[in-house]
Amino acid sequence: MTVTTPVSQRPADRVVIFDTTLRDGEQSPGASMNLEEKLRIALTLEEMGVDVIEAGFPIASNGDFECVREIGRVVKTSVVAGLSRAARMDIDRAAEALQYAERRRIHTFISTSPLHMKYKLQMQPDAVVQAIADSVGHARTLVDDVEWSAEDGSRTEPDFLCRCVETAIKAGATTINIPDTVGYAVPEEYGALIRMVIERVPNSDKAVFSVHCHNDLGLAVANSLAGVANGARQVECTINGLGERAGNAALEEIVMALRTRHDAMPYTTGVRTEHITRASRLVSTITGFTVQPNKAIVGTNAFAHESGIHQDGMLKHAGTYEIMTPESVGLNRSTLVMGKHSGRAAFRAKLKELGYEEMGDNAVNDAFRRFKDLADRKKDVFDEDIVALVDDEVGRQ
Ligand code: KIV
Ligand code: ZN
């Protein structure tokens, strides 16, 4: 049986990072991954210091079962989780898939909102409560670490949500997750919901409260952080924000927000942030989902500067336009992109970088004029363009 750190022994400010790239992320249409690819991602997540890796949904297919089993076999330090519905067969299959995992978790869920109970489950509320007691209780006979999720939790009637959470804790759940399944919540409201549940439910200190936010309104990260500010100590997220529809909360944004703004949000994670860029590129290459250039933290423009004023500031002090260092996310350095907005100072720095250290002021000024003309005509000015332009300039003299 798995032994996990008792809730009472965790530092109060420590946020557990639960990565679900391999489960919810993979549910993104077109993002399915094979065993070898999932193993590579799982090992990268482990190296990065992710606390919990949700490796798949074992009952969903034999392929998913095998992925969870093999990830459980190779991952040593992170907890490996398998998802299951609130059914004995699902839970048994998840436990079987996790048989080799040194640290294992069964994650079981059921919908609790009126809409889901009526149309999707076609179950009465009392039957849902009974299913929670049965599923969590059964999972606890198989593993010590059981997470229970209230699917569509943010649209669940508050009294009923508290009743469900109380039932799950009584049955032995060690983590309670309140998902914003359809990305409907707004931060203040979602934070208040998390606080209300923690305050109202008896013995809520026996479980870690978790947030799991989807990005349909672009609020997944903001909602997750609001949850943390209101008592949640686990965040469920994915690399590059991969996930169903508009995706899940992006791991890199959660972790870097907590690191960069520790003054405003005094919580820590165990993630070694220098691995973020590598993990992002790996997930993007494997899934074929390119990361948008202006994506926070991992977009190609996240540490690039083109405007002359910004480039000049950057050359004087990086803090003028960067709130975190590129090295902190595993990038070598920021880039000064040469384009029509670039100024003379950046152009001079670029010439130096390209080996033209000895050019006199007149030659630099002429080359700069010609560079600006070129930048007006050409969207991207590459190093080779500048080399050609300067060599031409030198040849004229
Ligand atoms: O979004 C959701 O509600 C889920 C649950 C299965 C946790 O992914
Ligand atoms: Zn989800």
Short mmCIF file of N, CA, C and O in Angstrom, two decimals, residues 47 102 151 184 228 273 296 310 313 320 326 329:
data_model
loop_
_atom_site.label_atom_id
_atom_site.label_comp_id
_atom_site.label_asym_id
_atom_site.label_seq_id
_atom_site.Cartn_x
_atom_site.Cartn_y
_atom_site.Cartn_z
N GLU A 47 11.06 14.59 -13.68
CA GLU A 47 12.33 15.31 -13.54
C GLU A 47 12.07 16.77 -13.16
O GLU A 47 12.85 17.39 -12.43
N GLU A 102 5.08 2.95 -7.37
CA GLU A 102 5.54 3.05 -5.99
C GLU A 102 4.62 3.95 -5.19
O GLU A 102 4.32 3.70 -4.04
N GLU A 151 -17.59 16.36 -10.53
CA GLU A 151 -17.60 16.90 -11.89
C GLU A 151 -18.69 17.97 -12.02
O GLU A 151 -19.78 17.84 -11.47
N TYR A 184 -16.81 27.88 -16.57
CA TYR A 184 -17.91 28.84 -16.42
C TYR A 184 -17.66 29.85 -15.30
O TYR A 184 -18.17 30.96 -15.31
N VAL A 228 -6.51 28.80 -4.86
CA VAL A 228 -5.37 28.66 -3.94
C VAL A 228 -5.45 29.73 -2.84
O VAL A 228 -5.27 29.45 -1.66
N THR A 273 11.59 25.02 -12.26
CA THR A 273 11.04 25.77 -13.40
C THR A 273 11.96 25.79 -14.62
O THR A 273 11.49 26.04 -15.73
N ALA A 296 1.91 33.07 -22.84
CA ALA A 296 2.69 33.41 -21.65
C ALA A 296 3.70 32.31 -21.34
O ALA A 296 3.42 31.13 -21.51
N HIS A 310 11.92 49.44 -26.12
CA HIS A 310 12.07 48.27 -25.24
C HIS A 310 13.47 47.67 -25.38
O HIS A 310 14.11 47.30 -24.40
N GLY A 313 15.89 49.76 -23.52
CA GLY A 313 15.74 49.52 -22.08
C GLY A 313 16.39 48.19 -21.69
O GLY A 313 17.13 48.11 -20.71
N THR A 320 13.79 46.19 -17.00
CA THR A 320 12.90 47.23 -17.52
C THR A 320 11.68 46.63 -18.21
O THR A 320 10.58 47.15 -18.11
N PRO A 326 14.73 34.71 -18.56
CA PRO A 326 14.54 33.57 -19.46
C PRO A 326 15.18 32.30 -18.89
O PRO A 326 14.64 31.21 -19.06
N VAL A 329 13.10 29.81 -16.82
CA VAL A 329 12.22 28.82 -17.46
C VAL A 329 13.00 27.94 -18.43
O VAL A 329 12.42 27.20 -19.23
#
